[in-house]
XYZ file of C-alpha atoms in Angstrom:
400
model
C 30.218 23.034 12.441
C 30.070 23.253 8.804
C 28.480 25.876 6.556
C 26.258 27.054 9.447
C 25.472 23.712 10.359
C 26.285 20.408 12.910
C 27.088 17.918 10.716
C 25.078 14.052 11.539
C 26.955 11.426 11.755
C 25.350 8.817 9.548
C 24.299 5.215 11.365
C 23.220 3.056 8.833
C 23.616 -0.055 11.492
C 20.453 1.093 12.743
C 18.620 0.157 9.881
C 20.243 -3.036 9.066
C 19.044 -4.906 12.719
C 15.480 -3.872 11.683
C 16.370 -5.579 7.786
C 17.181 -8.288 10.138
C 13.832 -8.517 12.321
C 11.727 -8.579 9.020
C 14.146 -11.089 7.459
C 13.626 -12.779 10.211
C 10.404 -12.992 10.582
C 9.101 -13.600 7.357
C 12.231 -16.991 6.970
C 10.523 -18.151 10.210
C 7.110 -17.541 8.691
C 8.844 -19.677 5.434
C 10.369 -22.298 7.643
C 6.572 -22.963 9.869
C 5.041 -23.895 6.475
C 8.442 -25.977 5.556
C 7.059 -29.407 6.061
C 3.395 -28.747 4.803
C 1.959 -31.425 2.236
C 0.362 -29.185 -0.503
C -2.761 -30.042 0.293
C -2.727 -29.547 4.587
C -4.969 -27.099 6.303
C -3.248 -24.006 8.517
C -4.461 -25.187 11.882
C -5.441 -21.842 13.898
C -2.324 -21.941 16.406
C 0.244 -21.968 13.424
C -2.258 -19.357 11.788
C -1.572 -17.599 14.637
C 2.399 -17.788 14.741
C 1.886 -16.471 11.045
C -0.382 -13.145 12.083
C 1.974 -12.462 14.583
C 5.538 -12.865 12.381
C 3.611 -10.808 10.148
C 2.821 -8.220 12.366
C 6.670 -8.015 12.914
C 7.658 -8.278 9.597
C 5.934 -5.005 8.164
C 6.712 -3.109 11.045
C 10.062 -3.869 11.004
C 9.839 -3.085 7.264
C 8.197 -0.200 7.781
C 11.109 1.145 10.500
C 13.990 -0.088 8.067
C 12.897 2.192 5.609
C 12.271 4.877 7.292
C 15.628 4.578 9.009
C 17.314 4.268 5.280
C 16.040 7.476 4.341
C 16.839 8.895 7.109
C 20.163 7.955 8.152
C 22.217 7.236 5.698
C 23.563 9.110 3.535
C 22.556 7.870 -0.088
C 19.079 8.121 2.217
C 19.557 11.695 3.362
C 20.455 12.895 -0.701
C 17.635 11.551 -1.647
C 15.397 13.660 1.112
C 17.560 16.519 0.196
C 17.145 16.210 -3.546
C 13.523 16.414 -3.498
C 13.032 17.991 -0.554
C 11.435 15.832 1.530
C 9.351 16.374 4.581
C 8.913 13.437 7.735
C 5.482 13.420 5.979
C 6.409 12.804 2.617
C 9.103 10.438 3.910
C 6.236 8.286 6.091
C 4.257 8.081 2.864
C 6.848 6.727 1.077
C 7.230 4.243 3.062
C 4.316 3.378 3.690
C 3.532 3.089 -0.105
C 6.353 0.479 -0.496
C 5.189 -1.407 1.838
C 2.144 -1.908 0.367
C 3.925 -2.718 -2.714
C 5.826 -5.314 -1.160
C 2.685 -6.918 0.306
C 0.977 -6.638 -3.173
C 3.739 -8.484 -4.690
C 3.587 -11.022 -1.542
C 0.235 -11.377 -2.586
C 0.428 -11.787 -6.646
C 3.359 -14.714 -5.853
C 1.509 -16.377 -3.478
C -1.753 -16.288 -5.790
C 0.601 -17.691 -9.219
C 1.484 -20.834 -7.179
C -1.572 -21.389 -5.871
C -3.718 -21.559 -9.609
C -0.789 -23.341 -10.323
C -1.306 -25.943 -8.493
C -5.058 -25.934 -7.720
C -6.474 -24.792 -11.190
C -5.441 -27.794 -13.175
C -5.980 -30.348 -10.747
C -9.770 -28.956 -9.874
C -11.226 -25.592 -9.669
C -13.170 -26.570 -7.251
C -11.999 -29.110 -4.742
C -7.930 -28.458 -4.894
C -6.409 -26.650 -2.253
C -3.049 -25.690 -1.381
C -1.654 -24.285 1.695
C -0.613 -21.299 0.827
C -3.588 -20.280 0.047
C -4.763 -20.309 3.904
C -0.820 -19.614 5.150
C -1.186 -15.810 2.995
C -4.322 -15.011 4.264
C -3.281 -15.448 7.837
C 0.439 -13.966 7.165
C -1.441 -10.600 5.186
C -3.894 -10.111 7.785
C -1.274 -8.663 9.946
C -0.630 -6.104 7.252
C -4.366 -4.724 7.007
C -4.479 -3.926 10.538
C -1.060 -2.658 10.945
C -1.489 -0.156 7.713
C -4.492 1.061 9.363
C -1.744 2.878 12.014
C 0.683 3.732 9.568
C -1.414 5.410 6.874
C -2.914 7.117 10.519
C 0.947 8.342 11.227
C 1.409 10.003 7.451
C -2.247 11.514 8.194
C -0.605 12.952 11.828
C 2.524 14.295 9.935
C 0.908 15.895 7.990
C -1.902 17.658 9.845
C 1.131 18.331 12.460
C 2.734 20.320 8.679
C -0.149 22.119 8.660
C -0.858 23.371 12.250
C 2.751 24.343 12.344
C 2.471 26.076 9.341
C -0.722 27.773 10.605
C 0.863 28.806 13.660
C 4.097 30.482 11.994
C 6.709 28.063 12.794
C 6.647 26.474 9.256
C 6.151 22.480 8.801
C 9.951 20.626 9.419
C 11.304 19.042 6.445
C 13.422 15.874 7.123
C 16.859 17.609 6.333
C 15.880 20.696 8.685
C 13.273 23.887 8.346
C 12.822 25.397 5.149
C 14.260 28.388 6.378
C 17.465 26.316 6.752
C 17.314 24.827 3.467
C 17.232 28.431 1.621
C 20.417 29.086 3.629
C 22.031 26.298 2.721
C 21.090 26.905 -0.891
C 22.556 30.596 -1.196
C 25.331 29.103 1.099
C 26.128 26.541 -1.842
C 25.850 22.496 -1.616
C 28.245 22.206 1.169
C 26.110 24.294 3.171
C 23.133 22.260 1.714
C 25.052 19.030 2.434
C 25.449 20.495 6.283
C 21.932 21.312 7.189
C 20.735 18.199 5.589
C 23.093 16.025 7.978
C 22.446 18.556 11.002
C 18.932 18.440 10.229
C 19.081 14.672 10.493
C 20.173 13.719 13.630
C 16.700 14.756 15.160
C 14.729 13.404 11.964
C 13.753 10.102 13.585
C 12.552 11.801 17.098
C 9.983 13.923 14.497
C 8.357 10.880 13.125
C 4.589 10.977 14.966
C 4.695 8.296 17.978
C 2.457 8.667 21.186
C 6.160 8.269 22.941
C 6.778 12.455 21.667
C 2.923 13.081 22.637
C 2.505 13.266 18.756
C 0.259 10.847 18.436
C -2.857 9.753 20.812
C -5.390 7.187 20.603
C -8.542 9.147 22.276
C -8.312 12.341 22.240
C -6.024 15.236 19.846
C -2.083 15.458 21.001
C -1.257 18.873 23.014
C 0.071 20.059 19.533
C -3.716 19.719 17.930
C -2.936 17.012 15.954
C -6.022 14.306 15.454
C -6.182 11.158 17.469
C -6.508 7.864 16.227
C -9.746 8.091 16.953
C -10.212 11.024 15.168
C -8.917 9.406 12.483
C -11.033 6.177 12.213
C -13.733 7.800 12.418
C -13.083 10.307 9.226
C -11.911 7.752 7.322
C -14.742 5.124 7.313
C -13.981 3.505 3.947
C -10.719 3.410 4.332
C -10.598 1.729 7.470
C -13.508 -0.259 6.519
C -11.784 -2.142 3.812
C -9.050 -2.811 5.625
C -10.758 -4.051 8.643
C -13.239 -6.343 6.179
C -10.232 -7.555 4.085
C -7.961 -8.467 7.384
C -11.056 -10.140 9.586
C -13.955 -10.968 6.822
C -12.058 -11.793 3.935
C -9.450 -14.063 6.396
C -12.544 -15.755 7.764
C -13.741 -16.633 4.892
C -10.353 -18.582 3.308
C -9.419 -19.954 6.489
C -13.143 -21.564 8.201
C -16.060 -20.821 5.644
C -14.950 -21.682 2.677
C -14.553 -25.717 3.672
C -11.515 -25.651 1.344
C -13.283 -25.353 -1.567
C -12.681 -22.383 -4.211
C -8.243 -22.158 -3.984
C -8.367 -21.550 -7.902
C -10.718 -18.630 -7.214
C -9.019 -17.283 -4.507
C -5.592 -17.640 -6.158
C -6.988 -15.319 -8.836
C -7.800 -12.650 -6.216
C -5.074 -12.838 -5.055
C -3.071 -11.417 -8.220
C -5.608 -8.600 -8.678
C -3.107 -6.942 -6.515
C -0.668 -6.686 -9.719
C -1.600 -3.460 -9.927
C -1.177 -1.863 -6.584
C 2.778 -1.634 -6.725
C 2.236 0.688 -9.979
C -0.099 2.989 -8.247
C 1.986 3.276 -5.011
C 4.868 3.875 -7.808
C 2.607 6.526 -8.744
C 2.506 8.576 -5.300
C 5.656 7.837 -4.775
C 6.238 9.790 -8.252
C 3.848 12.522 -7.411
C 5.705 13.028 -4.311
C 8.676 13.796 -5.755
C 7.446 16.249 -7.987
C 7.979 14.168 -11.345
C 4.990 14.314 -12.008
C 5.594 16.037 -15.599
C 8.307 13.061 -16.083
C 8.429 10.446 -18.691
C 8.559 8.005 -16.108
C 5.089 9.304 -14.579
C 3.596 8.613 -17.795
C 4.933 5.451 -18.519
C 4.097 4.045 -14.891
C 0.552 5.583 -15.323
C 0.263 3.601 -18.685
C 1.276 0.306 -17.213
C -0.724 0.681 -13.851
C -4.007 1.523 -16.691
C -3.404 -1.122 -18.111
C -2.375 -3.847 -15.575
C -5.488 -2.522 -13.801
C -7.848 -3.213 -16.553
C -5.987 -6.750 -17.040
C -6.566 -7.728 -13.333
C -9.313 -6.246 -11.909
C -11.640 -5.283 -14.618
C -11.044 -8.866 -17.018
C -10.365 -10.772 -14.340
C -13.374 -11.278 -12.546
C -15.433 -11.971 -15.587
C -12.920 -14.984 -16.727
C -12.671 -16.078 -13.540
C -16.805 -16.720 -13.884
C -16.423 -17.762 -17.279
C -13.626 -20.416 -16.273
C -16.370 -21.523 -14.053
C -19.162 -21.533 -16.498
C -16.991 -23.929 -18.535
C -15.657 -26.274 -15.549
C -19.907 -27.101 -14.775
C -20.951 -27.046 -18.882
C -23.204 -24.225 -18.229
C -23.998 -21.356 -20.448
C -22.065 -18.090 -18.393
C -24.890 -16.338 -17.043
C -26.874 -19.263 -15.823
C -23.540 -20.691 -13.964
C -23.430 -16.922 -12.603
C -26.885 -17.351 -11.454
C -26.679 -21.063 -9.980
C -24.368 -19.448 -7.448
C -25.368 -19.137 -4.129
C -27.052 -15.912 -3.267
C -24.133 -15.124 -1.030
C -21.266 -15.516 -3.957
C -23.131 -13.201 -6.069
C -23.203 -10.507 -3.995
C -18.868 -11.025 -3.230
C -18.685 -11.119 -6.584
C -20.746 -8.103 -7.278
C -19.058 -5.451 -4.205
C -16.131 -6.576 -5.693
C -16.267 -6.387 -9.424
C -18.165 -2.960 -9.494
C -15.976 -0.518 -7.679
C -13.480 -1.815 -10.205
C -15.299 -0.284 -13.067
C -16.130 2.786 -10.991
C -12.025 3.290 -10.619
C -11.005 2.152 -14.071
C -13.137 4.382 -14.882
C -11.852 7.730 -13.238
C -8.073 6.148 -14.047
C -9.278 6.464 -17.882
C -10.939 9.754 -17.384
C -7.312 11.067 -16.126
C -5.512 9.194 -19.069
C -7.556 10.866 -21.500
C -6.809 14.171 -19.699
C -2.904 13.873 -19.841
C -2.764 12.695 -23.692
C -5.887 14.193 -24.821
C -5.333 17.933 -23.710
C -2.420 20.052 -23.889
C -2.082 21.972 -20.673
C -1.867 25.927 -21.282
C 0.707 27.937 -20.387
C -1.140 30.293 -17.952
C -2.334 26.943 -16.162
C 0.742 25.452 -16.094
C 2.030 29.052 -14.850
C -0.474 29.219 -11.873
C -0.239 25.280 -11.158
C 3.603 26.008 -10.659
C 3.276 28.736 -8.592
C 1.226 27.541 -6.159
C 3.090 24.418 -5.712
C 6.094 26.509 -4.824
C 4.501 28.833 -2.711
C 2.999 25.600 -0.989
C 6.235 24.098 -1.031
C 8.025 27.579 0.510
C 5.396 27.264 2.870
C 6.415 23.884 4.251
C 2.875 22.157 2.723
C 3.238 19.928 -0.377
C -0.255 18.685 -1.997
C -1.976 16.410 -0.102
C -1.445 12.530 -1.622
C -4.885 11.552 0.605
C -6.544 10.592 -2.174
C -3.904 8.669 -4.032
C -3.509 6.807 -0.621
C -7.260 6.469 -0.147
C -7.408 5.002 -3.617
C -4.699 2.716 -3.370
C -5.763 1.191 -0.010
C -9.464 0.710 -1.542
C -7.665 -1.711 -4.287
């Protein structure tokens, strides 16, 4: 016992077999694809072995981190630093992961228009092209159950907090943490290393009874179910982008298009700058230089790939058949216009509310009696064991 608390013995072993598994996985994934001529097709069994070393390779991402944060130490300063709850800790996560996939997804998109693009925008093809689809697929369904275990954390924060008990940060109650903090850091150090050793068991799983698939857990907290059927867009897109959009690369496309798809593919350049930018808010740096500067580069890397892009990508067209660019847009089939039109619009729609909150932050000073109130809620929220929701930056990011 030390400073009122059991100290944790830190395992960081833990989290290196799972670095393994998804290491694993995705050189497997590598080697399958090893002796691929550029221009081979992804026959549906190896599409298969992909899905399914994909599957293991963001869950096994997904666990690694978690266990970083959690049990190790440079893991464990970092929760107790900014006071971090399993919730916060989940969404984390699960906001790197999607940055990881994003930048899966730009890479795999750069080789693939450039090889396909010069050759022929039309007719080229490259594997990868197919080999991604089947590989990301995996991570649309899967992040469908983890964004589901952040929303279960923290409705689980909120019920407790309803009920009395206060939500459980990662590094112990809060009550603990003010004890540790009058107690000075060793104390601090002791409850966040006490605190610890139970961390992992908190993480929502139906194994606890924290998490069900039908109906709400004995604590209250929302079933998958529950969840799904809240969250239609959300679930929608990801559902459309893993099934749909992987039908349509793989089968309907005839192997036609890899230049345009390559250039979907990158719109994701974006996506690790806004998950930067929950992570951010999160943390509470929200006032922080490096807030501003992410938010700046995300605007603008945002605007480059998913508000320019489409409309080169159908000039780049116009000019490959010698057509003027609207009548090239409107020689398309019926079908291609309408892709091209659900997926261009919502762009505008959120470059648009991204501008409206740049304009905001460098257009407007904030007053000190709003600042005043804005800070004291988010302590008294933050005393209270609930932090401000970051559903809509994940609902945001998940939609792009």
């Amino acid at each position: 016992m030390t400073g009122g608390g059991a100290t944790h013995k830190t395992d960081p072993r833990g989290c290196l077999f799972q670095l393994l598994y998804s290491l694993g996985s995705f050189g497997l994934a590598c080697a399958s694809l090893w002796e691929l001529n550029p221009s081979d097709r992804i026959s549906i069994q190896k599409g298969s072995l992909l899905i399914a070393l994909g599957f293991v390779y963001f869950v096994a991402l997904t666990d690694f981190l978690n266990k970083l944060i959690l049990r190790t130490s440079i893991g464990l300063s970092f929760v107790k630093k900014y006071r971090l709850r399993i919730s916060d800790v989940l969404d984390i996560t699960n906001k790197i992961v999607s940055a990881v996939q994003a930048m899966f997804s730009c890479l795999a998109g750069f080789f693939v228009c450039r090889w396909s693009c010069p050759r022929n925008f039309l007719q080229a093809s490259h594997f990868l092209s197919e080999s991604y689809a089947w590989f990301a697929a995996s991570y649309f369904f899967y992040d469908i159950w983890s964004m589901y275990k952040v929303y279960a954390a923290e409705a689980s924060n909120k019920i407790l907090a309803t009920l009395g008990l206060g939500a459980t940060n990662a590094n112990g109650a809060a009550a603990a943490a003010k004890r540790s903090k009058a107690e000075g850091d060793s104390g601090a150090a002791a409850v966040v290393n006490g605190g610890a050793g139970g961390a992992l068991d908190e993480i929502p799983s139906i194994s606890n009874g924290s998490l069900s698939i039908l109906l709400a857990s004995k604590l209250g907290t929302p079933s998958f179910l529950r969840y799904l059927i809240t969250h239609k867009l959300m679930v929608f897109h990801h559902l459309f982008i893993g099934s749909y959009g992987l039908m349509v690369i793989s089968f309907l496309r005839g192997g036609l298009g890899d230049c345009v798809f390559s250039f979907m593919y990158m719109m994701e350049l974006s996506t690790p700058f806004v998950s930067f930018r929950g992570i951010l808010s999160i943390m509470g740096l929200k006032e922080s230089k490096m807030y501003v500067i992410n938010g700046l580069v995300m605007l603008f890397t945002f605007f480059w790939c998913r508000v320019f892009l489409m409309p080169y990508v159908c000039y780049y067209y116009s000019q490959v058949v010698n057509l003027p660019f609207f009548e090239a847009f409107w020689r398309l089939p019926r079908g291609c216009k309408i892709s091209i039109l659900a997926l261009f619009l919502p762009q505008l729609y959120w470059f648009r509310l991204m501008l409206r909150g740049a304009i905001k932050v460098f257009g407007k000073k904030k007053s000190p009696t709003n600042g005043s109130l804005a800070n004291d809620a988010a302590t008294n929220a933050n005393n209270n064991g609930i932090k401000p929701s970051q559903s809509k930056d994940r609902e945001i990011r998940s939609l792009m």
